[in-house]
XYZ file of C-alpha atoms in Angstrom:
605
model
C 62.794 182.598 33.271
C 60.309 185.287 32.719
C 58.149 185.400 29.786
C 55.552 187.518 27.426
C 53.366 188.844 29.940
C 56.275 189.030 32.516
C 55.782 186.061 34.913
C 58.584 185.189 36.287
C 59.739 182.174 37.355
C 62.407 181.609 40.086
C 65.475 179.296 39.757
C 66.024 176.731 42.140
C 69.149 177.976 43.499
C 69.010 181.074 46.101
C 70.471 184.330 45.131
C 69.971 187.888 43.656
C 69.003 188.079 40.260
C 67.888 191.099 37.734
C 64.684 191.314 35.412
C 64.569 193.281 32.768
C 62.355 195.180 30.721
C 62.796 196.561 27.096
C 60.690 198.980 25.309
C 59.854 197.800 21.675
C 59.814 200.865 20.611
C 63.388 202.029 21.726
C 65.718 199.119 22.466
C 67.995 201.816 24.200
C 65.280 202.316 27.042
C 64.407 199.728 29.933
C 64.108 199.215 33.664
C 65.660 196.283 35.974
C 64.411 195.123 38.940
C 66.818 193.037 41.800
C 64.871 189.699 42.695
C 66.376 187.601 46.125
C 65.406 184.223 45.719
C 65.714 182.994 49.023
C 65.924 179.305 49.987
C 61.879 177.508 50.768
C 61.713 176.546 54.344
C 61.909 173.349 54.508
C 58.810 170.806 54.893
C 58.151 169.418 58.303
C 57.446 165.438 57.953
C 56.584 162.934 60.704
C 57.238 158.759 60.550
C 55.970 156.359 62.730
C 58.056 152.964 63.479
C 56.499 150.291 63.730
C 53.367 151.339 61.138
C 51.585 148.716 62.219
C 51.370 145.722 64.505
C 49.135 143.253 66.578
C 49.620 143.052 70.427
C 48.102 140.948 73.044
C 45.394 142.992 75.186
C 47.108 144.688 78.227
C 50.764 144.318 76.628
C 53.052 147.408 75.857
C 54.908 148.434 72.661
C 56.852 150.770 72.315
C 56.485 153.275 69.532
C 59.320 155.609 67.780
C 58.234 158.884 65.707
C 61.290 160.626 63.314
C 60.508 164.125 62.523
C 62.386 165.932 59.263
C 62.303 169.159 58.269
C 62.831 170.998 61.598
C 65.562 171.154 64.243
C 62.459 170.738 66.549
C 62.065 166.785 66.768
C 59.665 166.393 69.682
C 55.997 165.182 69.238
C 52.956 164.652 71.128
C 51.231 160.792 71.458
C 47.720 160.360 71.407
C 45.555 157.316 70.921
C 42.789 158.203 68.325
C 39.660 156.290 70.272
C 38.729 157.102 73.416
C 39.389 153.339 74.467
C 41.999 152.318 72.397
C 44.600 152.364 75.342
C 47.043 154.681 76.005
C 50.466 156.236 75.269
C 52.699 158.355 77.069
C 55.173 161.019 76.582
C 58.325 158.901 75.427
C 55.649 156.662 72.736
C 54.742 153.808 75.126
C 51.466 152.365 74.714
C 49.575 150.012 76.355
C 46.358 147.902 74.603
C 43.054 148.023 76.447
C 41.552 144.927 77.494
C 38.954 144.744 74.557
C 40.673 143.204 70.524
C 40.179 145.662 68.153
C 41.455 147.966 65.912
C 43.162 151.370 67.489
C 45.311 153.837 66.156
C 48.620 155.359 67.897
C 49.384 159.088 66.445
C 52.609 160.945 66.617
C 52.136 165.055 65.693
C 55.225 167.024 65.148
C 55.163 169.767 67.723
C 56.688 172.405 64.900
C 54.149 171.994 62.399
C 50.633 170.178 64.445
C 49.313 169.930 60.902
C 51.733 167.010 60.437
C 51.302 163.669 61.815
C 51.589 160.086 61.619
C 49.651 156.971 62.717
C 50.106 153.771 63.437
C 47.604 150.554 63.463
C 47.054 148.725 66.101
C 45.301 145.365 66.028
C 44.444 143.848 69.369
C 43.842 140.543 69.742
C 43.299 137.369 72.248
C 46.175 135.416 72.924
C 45.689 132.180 70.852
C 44.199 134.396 67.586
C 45.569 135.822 64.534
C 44.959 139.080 63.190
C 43.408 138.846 59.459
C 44.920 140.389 56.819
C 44.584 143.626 55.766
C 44.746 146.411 52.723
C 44.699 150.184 52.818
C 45.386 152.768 50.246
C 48.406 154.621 51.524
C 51.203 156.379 49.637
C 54.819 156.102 51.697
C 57.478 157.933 49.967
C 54.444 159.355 47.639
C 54.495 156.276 46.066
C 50.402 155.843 45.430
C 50.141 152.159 46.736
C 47.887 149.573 47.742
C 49.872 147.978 51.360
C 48.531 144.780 52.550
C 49.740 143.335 55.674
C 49.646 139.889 57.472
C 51.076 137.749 59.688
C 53.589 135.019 58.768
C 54.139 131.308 60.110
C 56.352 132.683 63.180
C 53.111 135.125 63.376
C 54.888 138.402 62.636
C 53.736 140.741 60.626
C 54.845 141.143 57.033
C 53.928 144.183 54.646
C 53.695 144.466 51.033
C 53.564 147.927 49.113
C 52.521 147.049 45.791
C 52.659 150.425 44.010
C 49.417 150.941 41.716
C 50.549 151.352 37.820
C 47.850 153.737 36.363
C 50.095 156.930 36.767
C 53.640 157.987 36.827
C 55.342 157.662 40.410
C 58.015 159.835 42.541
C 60.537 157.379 40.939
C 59.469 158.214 37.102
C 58.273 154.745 36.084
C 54.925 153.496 35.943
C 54.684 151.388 39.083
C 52.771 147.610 38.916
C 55.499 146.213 41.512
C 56.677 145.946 45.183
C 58.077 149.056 46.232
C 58.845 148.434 49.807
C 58.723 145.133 51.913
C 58.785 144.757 55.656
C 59.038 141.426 57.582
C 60.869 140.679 60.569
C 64.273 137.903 59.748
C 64.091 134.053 61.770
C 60.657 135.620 63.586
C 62.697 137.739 66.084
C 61.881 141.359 67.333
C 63.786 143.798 64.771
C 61.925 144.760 61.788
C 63.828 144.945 58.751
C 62.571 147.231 56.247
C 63.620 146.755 52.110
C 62.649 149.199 49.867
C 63.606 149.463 46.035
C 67.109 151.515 44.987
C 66.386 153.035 42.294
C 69.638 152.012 40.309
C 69.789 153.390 36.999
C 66.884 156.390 38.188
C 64.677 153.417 36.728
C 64.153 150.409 39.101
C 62.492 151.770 42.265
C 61.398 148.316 43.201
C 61.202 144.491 42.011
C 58.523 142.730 40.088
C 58.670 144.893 36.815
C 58.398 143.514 33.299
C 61.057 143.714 31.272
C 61.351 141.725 27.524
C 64.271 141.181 25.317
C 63.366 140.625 21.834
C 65.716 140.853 18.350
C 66.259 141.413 16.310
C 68.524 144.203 17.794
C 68.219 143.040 21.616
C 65.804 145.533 21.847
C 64.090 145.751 25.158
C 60.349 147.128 26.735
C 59.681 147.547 30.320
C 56.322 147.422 31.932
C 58.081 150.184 33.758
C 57.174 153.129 30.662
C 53.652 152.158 30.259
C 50.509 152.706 32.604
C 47.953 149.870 33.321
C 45.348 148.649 35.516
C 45.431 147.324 38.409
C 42.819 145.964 40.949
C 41.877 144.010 44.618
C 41.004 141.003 42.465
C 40.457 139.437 46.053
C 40.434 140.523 49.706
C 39.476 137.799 52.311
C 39.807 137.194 56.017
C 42.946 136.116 55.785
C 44.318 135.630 51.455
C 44.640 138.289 48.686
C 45.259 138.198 45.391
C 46.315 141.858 43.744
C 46.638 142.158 39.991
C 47.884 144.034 37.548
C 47.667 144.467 34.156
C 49.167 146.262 31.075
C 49.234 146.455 27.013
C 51.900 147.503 25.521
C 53.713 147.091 21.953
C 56.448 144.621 20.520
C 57.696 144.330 17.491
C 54.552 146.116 16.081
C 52.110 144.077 18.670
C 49.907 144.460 21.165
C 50.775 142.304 24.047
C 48.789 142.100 27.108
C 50.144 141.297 30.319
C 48.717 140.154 33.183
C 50.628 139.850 36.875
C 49.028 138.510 40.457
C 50.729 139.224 43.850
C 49.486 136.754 46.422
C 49.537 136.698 49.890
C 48.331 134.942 53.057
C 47.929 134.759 56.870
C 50.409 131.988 57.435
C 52.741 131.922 54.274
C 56.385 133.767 54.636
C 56.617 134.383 50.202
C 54.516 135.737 48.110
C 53.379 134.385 44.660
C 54.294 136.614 41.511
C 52.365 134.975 38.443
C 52.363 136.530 35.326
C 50.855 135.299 31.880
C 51.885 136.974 28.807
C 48.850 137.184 26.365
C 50.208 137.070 22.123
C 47.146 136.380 20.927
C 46.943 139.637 19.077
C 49.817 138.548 17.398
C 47.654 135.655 15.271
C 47.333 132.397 14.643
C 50.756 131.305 14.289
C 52.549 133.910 16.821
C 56.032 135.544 16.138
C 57.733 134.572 12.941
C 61.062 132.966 13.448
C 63.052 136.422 13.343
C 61.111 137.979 16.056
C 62.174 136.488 19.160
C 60.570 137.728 23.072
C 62.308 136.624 26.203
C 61.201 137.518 29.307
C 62.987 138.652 32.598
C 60.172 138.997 34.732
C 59.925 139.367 37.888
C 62.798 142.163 37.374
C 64.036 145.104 39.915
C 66.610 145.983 42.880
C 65.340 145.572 46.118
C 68.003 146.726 49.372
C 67.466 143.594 50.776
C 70.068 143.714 53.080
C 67.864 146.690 54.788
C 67.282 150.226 54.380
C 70.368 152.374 55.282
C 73.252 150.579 53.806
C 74.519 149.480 50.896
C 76.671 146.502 51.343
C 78.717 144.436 48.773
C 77.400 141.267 47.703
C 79.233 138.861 48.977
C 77.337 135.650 46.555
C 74.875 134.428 43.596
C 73.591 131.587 42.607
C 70.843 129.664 40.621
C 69.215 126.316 39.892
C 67.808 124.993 36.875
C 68.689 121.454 35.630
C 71.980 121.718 37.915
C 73.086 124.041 40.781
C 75.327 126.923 40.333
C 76.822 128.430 43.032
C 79.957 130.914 44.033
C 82.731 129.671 46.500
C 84.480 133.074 47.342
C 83.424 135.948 49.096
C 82.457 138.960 48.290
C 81.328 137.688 45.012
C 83.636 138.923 41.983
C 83.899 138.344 37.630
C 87.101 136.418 39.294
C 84.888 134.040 41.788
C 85.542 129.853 41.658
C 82.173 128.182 41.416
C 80.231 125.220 41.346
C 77.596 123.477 38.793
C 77.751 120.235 39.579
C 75.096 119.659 41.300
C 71.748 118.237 39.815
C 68.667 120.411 40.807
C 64.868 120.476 40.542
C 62.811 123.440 41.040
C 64.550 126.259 39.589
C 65.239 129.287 41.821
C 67.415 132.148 41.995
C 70.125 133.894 44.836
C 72.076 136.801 46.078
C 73.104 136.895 50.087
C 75.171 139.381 51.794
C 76.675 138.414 54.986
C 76.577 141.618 56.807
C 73.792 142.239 57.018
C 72.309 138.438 57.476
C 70.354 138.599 54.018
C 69.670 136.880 51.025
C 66.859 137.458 47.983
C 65.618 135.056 45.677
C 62.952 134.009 43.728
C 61.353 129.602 43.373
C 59.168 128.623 41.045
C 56.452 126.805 41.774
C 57.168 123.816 39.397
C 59.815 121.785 38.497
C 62.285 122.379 35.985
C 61.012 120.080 33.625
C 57.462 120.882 34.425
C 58.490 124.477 32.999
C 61.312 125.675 31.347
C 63.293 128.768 32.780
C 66.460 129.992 32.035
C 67.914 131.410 28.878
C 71.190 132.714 26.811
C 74.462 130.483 27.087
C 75.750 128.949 24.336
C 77.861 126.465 26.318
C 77.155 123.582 29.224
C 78.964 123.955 32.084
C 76.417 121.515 34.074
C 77.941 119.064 35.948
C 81.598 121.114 35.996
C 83.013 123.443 38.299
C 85.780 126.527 37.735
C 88.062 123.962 37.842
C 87.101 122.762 34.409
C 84.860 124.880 32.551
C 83.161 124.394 29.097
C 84.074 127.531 26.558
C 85.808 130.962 26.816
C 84.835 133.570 29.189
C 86.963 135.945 28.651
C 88.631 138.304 31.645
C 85.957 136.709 34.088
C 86.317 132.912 36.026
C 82.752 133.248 36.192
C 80.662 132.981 32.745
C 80.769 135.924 30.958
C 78.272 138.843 31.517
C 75.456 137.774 28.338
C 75.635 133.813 29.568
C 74.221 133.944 32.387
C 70.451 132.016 32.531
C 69.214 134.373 34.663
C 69.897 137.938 35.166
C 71.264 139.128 38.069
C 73.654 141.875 38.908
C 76.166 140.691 36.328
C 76.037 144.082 33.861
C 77.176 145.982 37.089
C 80.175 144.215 38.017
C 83.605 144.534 36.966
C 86.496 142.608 35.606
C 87.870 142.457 39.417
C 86.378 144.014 41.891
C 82.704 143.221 44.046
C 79.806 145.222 43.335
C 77.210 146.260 45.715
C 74.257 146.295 42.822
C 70.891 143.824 43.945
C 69.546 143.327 40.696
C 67.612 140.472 40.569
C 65.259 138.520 37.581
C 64.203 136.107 36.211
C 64.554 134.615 32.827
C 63.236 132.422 29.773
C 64.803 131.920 26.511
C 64.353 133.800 23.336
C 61.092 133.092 21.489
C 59.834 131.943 25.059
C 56.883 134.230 24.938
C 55.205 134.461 21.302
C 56.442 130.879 19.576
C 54.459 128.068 18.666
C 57.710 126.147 19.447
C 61.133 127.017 20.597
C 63.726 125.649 21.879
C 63.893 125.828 26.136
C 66.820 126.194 27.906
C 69.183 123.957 27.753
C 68.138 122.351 24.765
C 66.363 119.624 25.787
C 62.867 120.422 25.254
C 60.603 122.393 22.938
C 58.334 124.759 24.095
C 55.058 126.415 23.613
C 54.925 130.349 24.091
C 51.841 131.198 22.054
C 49.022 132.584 22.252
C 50.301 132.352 26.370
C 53.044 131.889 28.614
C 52.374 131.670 32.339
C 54.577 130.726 35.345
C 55.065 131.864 38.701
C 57.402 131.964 41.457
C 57.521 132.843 45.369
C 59.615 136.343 46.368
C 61.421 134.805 48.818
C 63.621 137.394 51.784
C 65.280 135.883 54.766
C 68.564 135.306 56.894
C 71.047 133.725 54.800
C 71.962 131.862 57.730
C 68.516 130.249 57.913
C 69.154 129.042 54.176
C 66.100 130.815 53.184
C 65.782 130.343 49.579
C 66.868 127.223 49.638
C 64.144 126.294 52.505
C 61.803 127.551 49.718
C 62.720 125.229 47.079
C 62.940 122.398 49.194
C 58.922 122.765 50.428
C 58.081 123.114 46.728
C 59.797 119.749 46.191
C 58.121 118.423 48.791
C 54.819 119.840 47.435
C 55.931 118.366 44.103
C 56.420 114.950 46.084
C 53.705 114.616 47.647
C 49.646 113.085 46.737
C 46.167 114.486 47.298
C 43.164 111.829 47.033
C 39.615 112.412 48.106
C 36.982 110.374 49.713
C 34.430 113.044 49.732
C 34.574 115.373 46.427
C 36.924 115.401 43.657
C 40.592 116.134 43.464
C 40.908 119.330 40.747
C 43.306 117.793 37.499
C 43.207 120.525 35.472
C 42.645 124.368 35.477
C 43.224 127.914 34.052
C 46.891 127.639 32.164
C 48.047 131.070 34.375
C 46.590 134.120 35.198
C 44.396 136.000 33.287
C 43.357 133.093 30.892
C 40.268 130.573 30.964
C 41.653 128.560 28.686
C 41.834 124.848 30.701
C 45.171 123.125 31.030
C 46.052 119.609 32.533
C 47.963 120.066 35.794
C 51.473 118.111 35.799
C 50.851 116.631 39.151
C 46.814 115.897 39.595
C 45.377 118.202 42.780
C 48.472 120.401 42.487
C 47.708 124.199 41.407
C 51.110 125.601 39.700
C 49.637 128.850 40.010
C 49.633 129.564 43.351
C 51.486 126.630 44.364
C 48.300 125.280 46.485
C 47.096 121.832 46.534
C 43.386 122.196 44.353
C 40.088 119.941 45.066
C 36.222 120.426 44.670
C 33.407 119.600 46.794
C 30.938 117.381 46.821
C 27.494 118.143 45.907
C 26.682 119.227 49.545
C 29.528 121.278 49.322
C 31.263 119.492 51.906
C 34.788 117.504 51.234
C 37.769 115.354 52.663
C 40.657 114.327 51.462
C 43.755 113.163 51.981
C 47.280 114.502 51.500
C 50.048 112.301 51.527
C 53.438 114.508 52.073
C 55.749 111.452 50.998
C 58.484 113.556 50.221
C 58.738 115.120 53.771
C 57.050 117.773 55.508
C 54.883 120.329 54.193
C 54.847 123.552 56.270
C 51.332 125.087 56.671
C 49.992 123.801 53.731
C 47.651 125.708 51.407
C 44.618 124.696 49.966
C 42.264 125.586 47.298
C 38.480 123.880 47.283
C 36.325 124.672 44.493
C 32.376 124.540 44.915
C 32.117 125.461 48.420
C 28.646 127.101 49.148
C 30.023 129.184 51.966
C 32.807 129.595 54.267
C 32.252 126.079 56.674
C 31.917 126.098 60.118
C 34.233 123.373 60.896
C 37.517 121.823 59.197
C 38.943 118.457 60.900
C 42.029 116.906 60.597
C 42.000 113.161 61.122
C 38.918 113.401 62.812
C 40.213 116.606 65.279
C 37.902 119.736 65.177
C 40.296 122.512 64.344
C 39.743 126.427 65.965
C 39.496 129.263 62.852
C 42.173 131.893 63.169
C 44.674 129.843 65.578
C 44.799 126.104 63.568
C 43.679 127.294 60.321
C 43.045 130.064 58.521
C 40.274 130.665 55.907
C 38.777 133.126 53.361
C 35.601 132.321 51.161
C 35.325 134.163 47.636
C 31.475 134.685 47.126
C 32.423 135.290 43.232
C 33.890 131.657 42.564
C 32.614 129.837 44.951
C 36.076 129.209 46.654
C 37.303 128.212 49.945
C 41.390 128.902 50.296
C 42.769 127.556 53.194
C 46.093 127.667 55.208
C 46.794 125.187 57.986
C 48.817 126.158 60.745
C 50.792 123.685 61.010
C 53.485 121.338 60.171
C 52.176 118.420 57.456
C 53.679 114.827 58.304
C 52.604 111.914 56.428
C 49.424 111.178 55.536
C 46.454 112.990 57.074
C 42.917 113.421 56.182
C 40.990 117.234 55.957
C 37.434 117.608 55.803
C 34.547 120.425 55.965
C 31.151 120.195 56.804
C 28.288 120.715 54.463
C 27.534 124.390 53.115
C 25.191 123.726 50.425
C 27.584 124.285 47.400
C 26.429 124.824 43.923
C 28.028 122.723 41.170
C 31.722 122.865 40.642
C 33.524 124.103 37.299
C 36.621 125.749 36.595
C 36.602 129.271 37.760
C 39.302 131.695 36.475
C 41.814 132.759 39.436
């Protein structure tokens, strides 16, 4: 294109092309000019595998550096501080003898103005790196990455792409872009990044609403928001964000937390949906919000392929599950079984994956699902309930949870890893609806809160299914105090003040974390009865707490920070959160010393 003043602008493919110029005065008159567009050089880039890690002082790792953009793939290794160990030609390094924090670079030997580094946290044998967050923008994705270790101690990495601007991917961010973790705790990373299906979902935790009348839909994905570090400790996080945008002619506000800690394998997604703006008495009975939040595609399988799925499943008041493989519209399945916390599935077997998402509470506790219009709990494909059409499986729109269902066929697998969540019509923005499955009536309005762990993992290992069995167990078990107060009521989600009465005293739905508050000397103990079975590394929240305390027992044992337990203190709220590293059995008693706490109250999360 060229235009008034003659600036011209090149196409985008190479080639010889002709401007032109034409006198005004005599159209017959004007002058050309030949223009070669010739192809850009290409950009050199440099990666860095593994981005980050924790090693043992004196150990090796081995680092691996991928350059793009030249045919010249060779780099030169250097270690950033003068004694942060060393690295030789083929990416070996080897820690010094003194924990810290080093940094392992990789420049392209084509372009030396392009690099990459890696973190390096040394640390004693025995300790465990804290967790950290950095500003860093992989893919150009502008994103806040937080790392930490898990219960096997590996290292786990969350890029939570910040919502305030459009991204490479055209949407507006707020959600998990990329996640890294390495499967059963063994020594091969496996890296999951969004897939942009549709050019719209370039990662999972977006929020998406239905609402009629119409089926009309809004994303979180078309709007910019705010987000922010709510809280950074030693060794928990909390990351929120937050957005306004309009339905049905109203403002709603939205508010999301991502939370993660030293110890823990999931994170927590909470969201609340805020229709206060909508008045007093909410949506009128012909305006009707669902929500489907958490929402995206995530290759969870890995990066690099893009296998079939070979089965889905869910659990709400009963279990549904597939029987054949790959999973098909023609699949048998299974929904006989009675269940308790609801969750969510897909697994592939090749690679050894699966994705799914557990709430925090039970079923009954709080209502998820949505759509169908006929039971099939308690049946199987043997002897289904209604018409579905072409499919075995329930048709497309009765589902109670989206999943990849749009995308398949009448026949054939599909390789699409859409995964959601889901709540009935009226869900969000009702004084009272009906919840799923008819057998309650719930509240949506002003606010509707829940939350539920990401869970990733080896199908093999049952993963998801672990997941819902701890929350059970959670669910199952008691928290008394002898010293301090057990917490019965808090914040209804995130975002609000407003207090609500727990469903299971001492038991925070929000975070799924078992809640107390100190005593006056801001010292407590308590006891946690895990009747239901064991609790693996159990989190706790204590309100009041003066300051982080310099010792926490179990029955009476003095445990070490950073190897049995794992603790942050938030100066703002006065809290102590607190992950044991361990395996909960029975009935055990906890207990700080004194740290001179102010008054408890409820403090928002």
């Amino acid at each position: 294109a060229v235009d008034g003043s003659g600036l011209y602008t090149a196409p985008a493919t190479p080639g010889t092309y002709h401007v032109k110029a034409t006198s005004a005065a005599d159209t017959s008159k004007s002058a050309t000019v030949a223009v070669t567009v010739t192809a850009a050089p290409p950009v050199v880039a440099v990666s860095i595998n593994p981005e980050a890690l924790s090693v043992q002082p004196g150990k090796t790792q081995q680092f691996t550096a991928t350059v793009t953009g030249s045919t010249n793939t060779a780099v030169a290794w250097s270690v950033q501080e003068a004694s942060g160990g060393a690295v030789d030609g083929s990416g070996l390094y080897t820690a010094p003898a003194t924990p810290g924090t080093y940094h392992v670079k990789a420049t392209s030997a084509a372009d030396t103005s392009k690099s990459a580094t890696a973190t390096v946290t040394v640390q004693t044998p025995g300790t465990w790196a804290a967790l950290s967050v950095n500003h860093e923008s992989p893919g150009n994705y502008s994103s806040d990455v937080y790392r930490w270790l898990d219960s096997n101690q590996k290292q786990r990495t969350a890029v939570l792409t910040r919502n305030d601007a459009s991204d490479p991917g055209g949407s507006h961010g707020g959600m998990l872009r990329q996640y890294r973790y390495f499967p059963g705790g063994g020594s091969a990373e496996r890296v999951v990044t969004g897939t942009g299906a549709s050019g719209l979902w370039n990662g999972w935790g977006y929020l998406v609403n239905h609402y009629s009348p119409g089926d009309s839909s809004e994303q979180s994905l078309g709007h910019a928001g705010q987000y922010r570090l709510a809280f950074t400790g030693r060794h928990h996080a909390l990351h929120e964000f937050t957005w306004t945008y309009p339905i049905l002619g109203v403002s709603i506000k939205a508010t999301v937390h991502w939370f993660m800690a030293t110890g823990q394998d999931h994170p927590v997604y909470a969201v609340t949906y805020d229709t206060s703006a909508a008045g007093p008495s909410g949506f009128d009975a012909s305006h009707l919000i669902d929500s489907r939040s958490p929402y995206g595609d995530l290759q969870f399988g890995g990066d690099g392929s893009n296998p079939n799925v070979d089965g889905v499943g869910w659990g709400d008041h009963y279990k549904f599950f597939t029987r054949d493989e790959p999973f098909t519209a023609q699949s048998r399945w299974d929904y006989s079984q009675p269940n308790t916390v609801p969750y969510v599935i897909e697994y592939i077997k090749n690679p050894d994956a699966e994705m799914g998402s557990v709430q925090t509470q039970s079923w009954l506790q709080h209502n998820t699902g949505g759509t169908w219009f006929t039971n099939n709990w308690g049946l199987t494909s043997d002897n289904p309930a209604g018409e579905f059409g072409a499919w075995r499986m329930p048709a497309n729109w009765n589902w109670p949870y989206q999943l990849n269902q749009y995308e398949l066929g009448d026949s054939g697998p599909t390789t699409s890893k859409r995964l959601a969540w889901g709540l009935m019509y009226g869900a969000v923005g009702q004084l009272s609806t009906f919840g799923y499955g008819y057998q309650t009536t719930i509240v949506g309005h002003p606010y509707q809160s829940y939350s539920v762990h990401m869970v990733l993992g080896r199908h093999s290992d049952s993963t998801v299914a672990g997941q819902t069995i701890q929350v059970e167990r959670k669910l199952g078990a008691t928290l008394t105090a002898s010293q301090g107060t057990v917490i019965t009521q808090g914040p209804g989600g995130v975002g609000r003040t407003d207090p609500v009465a727990y469903d299971k005293p001492g038991y925070n739905p929000i975070y799924g974390a078992f809640e107390l508050a100190a005593d006056a000397t801001g010292a407590f103990q308590a006891t946690l009865n895990a009747a239901a079975g064991d609790i693996k590394n159990p989190l706790f929240i204590v309100r009041g707490m003066g300051a982080l305390p310099t010792q926490i027992t179990l029955g009476g044992r003095t445990l070490v920070a950073d190897q049995d337990y794992f603790a942050s203190y938030e100066t703002t709220t006065h809290r102590l959160w607190l992950t044991l590293n361990l395996n909960w059995s029975g009935s055990q008693s906890l207990g700080s010393n004194a740290t001179g706490a102010p008054s408890p109250d409820i403090q928002t999360p």
